[in-house]
Short mmCIF file of C-alpha atoms and ligand atoms in Angstrom, two decimals:
data_model
loop_
_atom_site.label_atom_id
_atom_site.label_comp_id
_atom_site.label_asym_id
_atom_site.label_seq_id
_atom_site.Cartn_x
_atom_site.Cartn_y
_atom_site.Cartn_z
CA MET A 1 -17.14 -13.95 21.97
CA LYS A 2 -17.54 -13.64 18.21
CA ARG A 3 -15.25 -10.99 16.74
CA LYS A 4 -16.82 -8.56 14.29
CA VAL A 5 -15.19 -7.76 10.98
CA LEU A 6 -16.26 -4.96 8.66
CA LEU A 7 -15.70 -5.95 5.03
CA ILE A 8 -15.41 -2.95 2.71
CA TYR A 9 -15.79 -4.00 -0.90
CA THR A 10 -14.31 -1.44 -3.31
CA GLY A 11 -14.25 -3.41 -6.57
CA GLY A 12 -11.68 -5.27 -8.67
CA THR A 13 -11.65 -8.75 -10.15
CA ILE A 14 -12.52 -10.39 -6.84
CA GLY A 15 -16.14 -9.20 -7.07
CA MET A 16 -16.74 -10.39 -10.60
CA GLU A 17 -18.30 -13.42 -12.16
CA LYS A 18 -18.47 -14.77 -15.65
CA ASP A 19 -21.63 -14.27 -17.60
CA TYR A 20 -21.71 -17.73 -19.17
CA GLU A 21 -23.95 -16.52 -21.98
CA THR A 22 -21.73 -13.69 -23.18
CA GLY A 23 -18.43 -14.99 -21.77
CA SER A 24 -17.50 -11.58 -20.32
CA LEU A 25 -16.81 -10.58 -16.72
CA ARG A 26 -19.32 -8.50 -14.79
CA ALA A 27 -19.50 -7.22 -11.23
CA PHE A 28 -21.99 -9.10 -9.06
CA ASP A 29 -23.97 -7.61 -6.21
CA PHE A 30 -21.55 -7.98 -3.31
CA GLY A 31 -24.36 -7.56 -0.83
CA ASN A 32 -25.23 -11.17 -1.80
CA ILE A 33 -21.80 -12.53 -0.94
CA PHE A 34 -23.23 -14.88 1.73
CA GLU A 35 -25.28 -16.66 -0.94
CA LYS A 36 -22.29 -16.85 -3.27
CA MET A 37 -20.00 -18.05 -0.49
CA PRO A 38 -22.02 -19.85 2.19
CA GLU A 39 -18.65 -20.89 3.69
CA MET A 40 -18.43 -17.38 5.13
CA LYS A 41 -21.20 -18.25 7.56
CA LEU A 42 -18.98 -20.97 9.01
CA MET A 43 -16.33 -18.47 10.04
CA GLU A 44 -15.85 -17.91 13.74
CA CYS A 45 -16.25 -14.16 13.24
CA GLU A 46 -19.31 -12.15 12.27
CA VAL A 47 -18.92 -10.39 8.94
CA PHE A 48 -20.70 -7.16 7.99
CA VAL A 49 -20.49 -6.08 4.38
CA HIS A 50 -20.26 -2.52 3.13
CA PRO A 51 -20.00 -2.45 -0.68
CA PHE A 52 -19.02 0.69 -2.62
CA ALA A 53 -22.14 1.90 -4.47
CA LYS A 54 -20.16 1.73 -7.71
CA PRO A 55 -17.40 -0.92 -7.62
CA LEU A 56 -14.17 0.45 -9.07
CA ASP A 57 -11.39 -0.99 -11.11
CA SER A 58 -8.43 -0.18 -8.89
CA SER A 59 -6.88 2.00 -11.59
CA ASP A 60 -9.68 4.43 -10.67
CA MET A 61 -8.75 4.39 -6.98
CA GLY A 62 -6.79 7.40 -5.75
CA PRO A 63 -6.57 9.95 -2.93
CA GLU A 64 -10.34 10.53 -2.82
CA GLU A 65 -11.08 6.83 -2.40
CA TRP A 66 -8.23 6.37 0.13
CA LYS A 67 -9.85 9.10 2.21
CA ILE A 68 -13.29 7.52 1.91
CA ILE A 69 -11.92 4.19 3.14
CA ALA A 70 -9.89 5.80 5.95
CA HIS A 71 -12.87 7.83 7.20
CA TYR A 72 -15.18 4.85 6.95
CA ILE A 73 -12.78 2.86 9.12
CA GLN A 74 -12.63 5.77 11.57
CA LYS A 75 -16.41 6.02 11.73
CA ASN A 76 -16.68 2.31 12.53
CA TYR A 77 -13.47 1.86 14.50
CA ASP A 78 -15.07 1.26 17.89
CA GLN A 79 -17.85 -1.04 16.65
CA TYR A 80 -15.61 -3.57 14.86
CA ASP A 81 -12.63 -5.68 15.83
CA GLY A 82 -11.04 -5.72 12.39
CA PHE A 83 -11.37 -4.41 8.87
CA LEU A 84 -11.06 -6.17 5.53
CA VAL A 85 -10.81 -4.13 2.34
CA LEU A 86 -11.48 -5.99 -0.91
CA HIS A 87 -9.63 -4.19 -3.66
CA GLY A 88 -8.49 -4.58 -7.26
CA THR A 89 -4.97 -5.91 -7.40
CA ASP A 90 -3.45 -3.33 -9.75
CA THR A 91 -3.10 -0.49 -7.25
CA MET A 92 -3.63 -2.33 -3.97
CA SER A 93 -0.06 -1.62 -2.80
CA TYR A 94 -0.61 2.13 -3.25
CA THR A 95 -3.85 2.04 -1.24
CA ALA A 96 -2.28 -0.10 1.48
CA SER A 97 0.70 2.25 1.73
CA ALA A 98 -1.46 5.38 1.76
CA LEU A 99 -3.76 3.92 4.45
CA SER A 100 -0.78 2.95 6.58
CA PHE A 101 0.25 6.63 6.70
CA MET A 102 -3.27 8.00 7.17
CA LEU A 103 -4.46 5.69 9.98
CA LYS A 104 -2.61 7.01 13.02
CA GLY A 105 -2.36 5.08 16.26
CA LEU A 106 -3.89 1.99 14.62
CA LYS A 107 -4.45 -0.85 17.10
CA LYS A 108 -6.68 -3.08 14.99
CA PRO A 109 -6.09 -5.14 11.84
CA VAL A 110 -6.74 -3.58 8.45
CA ILE A 111 -6.24 -6.31 5.83
CA LEU A 112 -6.45 -5.77 2.09
CA THR A 113 -6.97 -8.55 -0.39
CA GLY A 114 -8.22 -9.19 -3.92
CA SER A 115 -7.77 -11.93 -6.47
CA GLN A 116 -6.33 -12.68 -9.88
CA LEU A 117 -9.40 -14.63 -10.98
CA PRO A 118 -13.01 -13.62 -10.30
CA ILE A 119 -14.79 -15.18 -7.35
CA GLY A 120 -17.22 -16.83 -9.78
CA ASP A 121 -14.46 -18.60 -11.70
CA LEU A 122 -13.93 -22.32 -11.15
CA ARG A 123 -10.20 -21.92 -10.55
CA THR A 124 -10.56 -18.77 -8.49
CA ASP A 125 -8.03 -17.69 -5.89
CA ALA A 126 -10.63 -15.34 -4.39
CA LYS A 127 -12.16 -17.71 -1.86
CA GLU A 128 -8.96 -18.62 -0.09
CA ASN A 129 -7.77 -15.01 -0.09
CA LEU A 130 -11.08 -13.81 1.32
CA LEU A 131 -11.56 -16.50 3.97
CA THR A 132 -8.01 -16.39 5.30
CA SER A 133 -8.05 -12.58 5.33
CA LEU A 134 -11.15 -12.73 7.51
CA TYR A 135 -9.28 -15.02 9.83
CA TYR A 136 -6.38 -12.58 10.14
CA ALA A 137 -8.74 -9.60 10.48
CA SER A 138 -10.41 -11.23 13.48
CA LEU A 139 -7.36 -12.66 15.22
CA TYR A 140 -7.16 -11.60 18.86
CA GLU A 141 -5.14 -12.81 21.81
CA ASN A 142 -5.80 -11.77 25.41
CA ASP A 143 -8.31 -9.26 24.16
CA GLU A 144 -5.73 -7.53 21.99
CA ALA A 145 -5.57 -7.54 18.19
CA VAL A 146 -2.63 -9.61 17.00
CA ILE A 147 -2.22 -7.50 13.83
CA GLN A 148 -2.22 -3.76 14.47
CA GLU A 149 -1.24 -2.47 11.06
CA VAL A 150 -2.27 -2.34 7.40
CA ALA A 151 -1.40 -5.64 5.72
CA ILE A 152 -2.02 -7.36 2.41
CA TYR A 153 -2.97 -11.02 2.43
CA PHE A 154 -2.50 -12.76 -0.91
CA GLU A 155 -1.82 -16.33 -1.99
CA TYR A 156 -0.94 -17.76 1.41
CA LYS A 157 1.19 -14.81 2.55
CA LEU A 158 0.49 -11.97 4.93
CA LEU A 159 2.68 -8.97 4.10
CA ARG A 160 3.18 -5.48 5.52
CA GLY A 161 1.13 -3.33 3.13
CA ASN A 162 3.61 -0.49 2.74
CA ARG A 163 6.40 -2.95 1.89
CA THR A 164 4.57 -4.62 -0.98
CA LEU A 165 4.48 -4.32 -4.73
CA LYS A 166 2.47 -6.15 -7.34
CA TYR A 167 5.06 -7.94 -9.38
CA SER A 168 3.00 -10.38 -11.44
CA ALA A 169 -0.02 -9.86 -13.65
CA GLU A 170 -0.06 -13.60 -14.29
CA TYR A 171 0.68 -15.65 -11.18
CA PHE A 172 -1.60 -16.13 -8.20
CA ASP A 173 1.43 -15.27 -6.11
CA ALA A 174 1.22 -11.66 -7.31
CA TYR A 175 2.75 -9.64 -4.46
CA ALA A 176 6.23 -9.39 -3.07
CA SER A 177 7.70 -7.73 -0.01
CA PRO A 178 11.33 -7.80 -1.08
CA ASN A 179 12.79 -5.74 1.76
CA TYR A 180 10.77 -6.95 4.72
CA PRO A 181 10.00 -10.50 5.85
CA ILE A 182 6.49 -11.90 5.72
CA LEU A 183 4.16 -11.35 8.69
CA GLY A 184 2.43 -14.67 8.40
CA GLN A 185 1.80 -17.64 6.18
CA SER A 186 -1.11 -19.96 5.74
CA GLY A 187 -0.51 -23.63 5.19
CA VAL A 188 -2.08 -26.46 7.09
CA HIS A 189 -1.81 -24.07 10.01
CA LEU A 190 -2.36 -20.34 9.81
CA ASN A 191 0.68 -18.83 11.36
CA ILE A 192 1.87 -15.39 12.38
CA ILE A 193 5.46 -14.35 12.84
CA LYS A 194 5.01 -12.10 15.83
CA GLU A 195 8.47 -10.55 15.85
CA ASN A 196 7.80 -9.13 12.37
CA LEU A 197 4.59 -7.33 13.31
CA HIS A 198 4.51 -3.56 13.67
CA ARG A 199 3.56 -1.92 16.95
CA ASP A 200 2.88 1.78 17.33
CA ASP A 201 4.57 2.60 20.62
CA SER A 202 3.29 6.16 20.78
CA ASP A 203 0.35 7.13 22.99
CA VAL A 204 -1.49 8.50 19.98
CA GLU A 205 -5.22 7.69 20.03
CA PHE A 206 -6.54 6.24 16.80
CA HIS A 207 -7.46 8.96 14.29
CA VAL A 208 -7.21 9.71 10.59
CA ASP A 209 -4.79 12.25 9.17
CA ASP A 210 -6.11 12.47 5.63
CA HIS A 211 -3.59 14.95 4.29
CA ILE A 212 -2.65 13.94 0.75
CA SER A 213 -1.00 16.35 -1.68
CA GLU A 214 -0.94 15.52 -5.37
CA ASP A 215 2.02 17.79 -6.02
CA VAL A 216 4.39 14.83 -6.37
CA LEU A 217 6.08 13.54 -9.53
CA PHE A 218 7.88 10.26 -10.15
CA TRP A 219 10.47 9.81 -12.90
CA ARG A 220 12.39 6.73 -13.84
CA ILE A 221 15.89 7.52 -15.09
CA PHE A 222 17.11 5.60 -18.15
CA PRO A 223 20.34 5.62 -20.15
CA GLY A 224 20.16 8.36 -22.76
CA MET A 225 17.38 10.27 -20.98
CA GLN A 226 17.23 13.97 -21.89
CA LEU A 227 17.27 15.83 -18.60
CA SER A 228 16.26 19.00 -20.43
CA HIS A 229 12.67 17.64 -20.33
CA PHE A 230 12.67 18.39 -16.61
CA LYS A 231 12.80 22.08 -17.49
CA GLU A 232 9.63 21.79 -19.52
CA ILE A 233 7.52 20.59 -16.63
CA PRO A 234 6.03 22.99 -14.11
CA THR A 235 7.54 23.09 -10.62
CA MET A 236 6.39 20.36 -8.28
CA LYS A 237 6.81 20.06 -4.50
CA VAL A 238 8.43 16.61 -4.53
CA LEU A 239 10.25 14.89 -7.36
CA ILE A 240 10.94 11.19 -6.82
CA LEU A 241 13.73 9.89 -9.02
CA GLN A 242 13.96 6.16 -9.57
CA VAL A 243 17.63 5.72 -10.32
CA PHE A 244 20.01 2.86 -11.07
CA GLY A 245 21.12 0.18 -8.58
CA SER A 246 22.15 1.48 -5.19
CA GLY A 247 21.70 5.11 -6.19
CA THR A 248 23.61 6.07 -9.32
CA ILE A 249 22.90 8.40 -12.24
CA PHE A 250 24.96 9.57 -15.26
CA SER A 251 27.65 11.92 -14.02
CA SER A 252 27.58 14.75 -16.56
CA GLU A 253 27.81 18.39 -15.58
CA LYS A 254 24.36 18.77 -17.14
CA THR A 255 22.92 16.33 -14.57
CA ARG A 256 24.29 18.36 -11.70
CA GLU A 257 23.11 21.63 -13.19
CA THR A 258 19.59 20.37 -13.91
CA LEU A 259 19.04 18.72 -10.54
CA GLN A 260 20.50 21.72 -8.72
CA GLU A 261 18.15 24.01 -10.59
CA ILE A 262 15.16 21.87 -9.57
CA ARG A 263 16.33 22.03 -5.95
CA ASN A 264 16.81 25.80 -6.18
CA ASN A 265 13.15 26.06 -7.15
CA GLY A 266 12.28 24.59 -3.74
CA THR A 267 11.52 21.05 -4.93
CA GLU A 268 12.40 18.18 -2.61
CA ILE A 269 14.17 15.36 -4.46
CA VAL A 270 13.74 11.80 -3.18
CA VAL A 271 15.82 8.98 -4.62
CA VAL A 272 14.61 5.37 -4.85
CA SER A 273 16.05 2.39 -6.65
CA GLN A 274 14.96 0.63 -9.82
CA CYS A 275 16.00 -2.63 -8.18
CA ILE A 276 13.15 -4.47 -6.56
CA SER A 277 15.23 -5.56 -3.61
CA GLY A 278 17.94 -3.74 -1.71
CA GLY A 279 18.01 0.03 -1.75
CA ILE A 280 19.79 3.35 -1.99
CA SER A 281 23.16 3.87 -0.43
CA PHE A 282 24.53 7.36 -1.11
CA GLY A 283 28.31 7.50 -1.32
CA LYS A 284 28.81 3.88 -2.31
CA TYR A 285 29.70 4.89 -5.87
CA GLU A 286 31.05 8.18 -7.13
CA ASN A 287 28.01 8.46 -9.38
CA SER A 288 25.77 8.86 -6.35
CA ASN A 289 27.65 11.80 -4.83
CA ILE A 290 25.63 14.26 -6.84
CA PHE A 291 22.60 13.44 -4.67
CA SER A 292 24.32 14.27 -1.38
CA LYS A 293 25.68 17.48 -2.93
CA ILE A 294 22.25 18.79 -3.90
CA GLY A 295 20.62 17.70 -0.63
CA ALA A 296 18.48 14.91 -2.10
CA ILE A 297 16.79 12.48 0.31
CA SER A 298 17.54 8.78 0.26
CA GLY A 299 14.46 6.59 -0.03
CA LYS A 300 16.68 3.74 1.24
CA ASP A 301 14.80 0.45 0.82
CA MET A 302 11.30 1.82 0.32
CA THR A 303 9.11 0.63 -2.51
CA ALA A 304 8.15 3.20 -5.11
CA GLU A 305 4.51 2.89 -3.98
CA SER A 306 5.43 3.66 -0.42
CA ALA A 307 7.78 6.54 -1.29
CA ILE A 308 5.11 8.17 -3.48
CA THR A 309 2.29 7.93 -0.94
CA LYS A 310 4.56 8.94 1.96
CA ALA A 311 5.68 12.03 0.03
CA MET A 312 2.02 12.82 -0.75
CA HIS A 313 1.16 12.49 2.93
CA LEU A 314 4.07 14.51 4.32
CA ILE A 315 4.50 17.41 1.95
CA ASP A 316 2.81 20.55 3.33
CA ASN A 317 1.15 18.49 6.06
CA PRO A 318 0.47 20.92 8.93
CA ASN A 319 0.65 18.04 11.42
CA TYR A 320 4.34 17.50 10.66
CA GLN A 321 6.41 20.42 11.90
CA GLY A 322 10.05 20.59 10.85
CA SER A 323 11.83 19.42 7.76
CA PHE A 324 10.29 17.17 5.14
CA ALA A 325 13.65 15.38 4.82
CA ASP A 326 13.76 14.46 8.51
CA HIS A 327 10.24 13.07 8.53
CA PHE A 328 10.68 11.28 5.23
CA SER A 329 13.85 9.51 6.40
CA LYS A 330 12.22 8.16 9.56
CA SER A 331 9.96 5.16 9.76
CA LEU A 332 6.36 6.23 10.34
CA CYS A 333 4.93 2.72 10.40
CA GLY A 334 7.58 0.25 9.36
CA GLU A 335 7.88 1.29 5.70
CA ILE A 336 11.63 1.98 5.73
CA SER A 337 14.59 0.34 7.45
CA GLU A 338 16.37 2.78 9.75
N1 LIG B 401 -7.88 -4.36 -13.08
C1 LIG B 401 -8.24 -5.05 -11.86
C2 LIG B 401 -8.16 -4.06 -10.73
O1 LIG B 401 -7.11 -3.78 -10.25
C3 LIG B 401 -7.36 -6.23 -11.66
C4 LIG B 401 -7.66 -7.05 -10.43
O2 LIG B 401 -8.47 -6.78 -9.60
O3 LIG B 401 -6.97 -8.07 -10.29
O4 LIG B 401 -9.18 -3.55 -10.31
#
């Protein structure tokens, strides 16, 4: 039986080609992808293409577009075996993280990919990324999807979406998953590392919870930073602080006072690390004790992208009863090590 994959094209470099007369990049009509890439017809799966009416640079993708994608997957969930989202690379990790929280009870593959060079470029990385992603999006064993989560496939690696970050604007190998091992790798053989795959053990039927609040702020702490600026900004529901190393910040009385004041206003404070790998460990250094004292939440080894979208999803979400801190600290879909 031929598996069916729904390809949702949102925009980004992958759908561009060079206009050889003017030398500039332009979006091509993705509905014609089969003419551009006849190789797609050789795939063992059937591919159905749904292009966004107006392809977007991924810097224009946000909560509205995440919801559109999530609902489109929901609408088509029963008709297709897997989903492939083609996306600009700049914010792909945010979209992958957000989707991982919004698609509840997911039992089918949702793969995101893009490319560093346009599909129409001679040296493009788009074709391999696209073809191998289709393979992963249609991979079944014993009538069960092998991948049952949101993943990013890029430059020979399959990664858990909510563990990724874009770390290179230059190299084809643009994504990293520093705190979680790869899910699969393509070489001569296309392999999957089954023990690394996520499984949702709940009995929850697939559905979309599209709650996303934009009342979240992210600040990176730096030496010499004037904390008084915090007092100039209006109150927000969640403040994510990206602090030094394993969770430290300058130890002045002013720091304690300012952060305490923010907490007293009812703002949740989440702490993530500026280090790409490793994470927060409250209590390891004296200069992290302030966070425990004010009741801040450790983002442990989450990426900034994942912490931001998880906070957006959880804050004021009527489907999550109980404390924000408790829900935030637990793994919803493999985004944090417990
Ligand atoms: N600016 C583009 C985007 O993110 C870059 C890319 O696709 O690689 O949409």
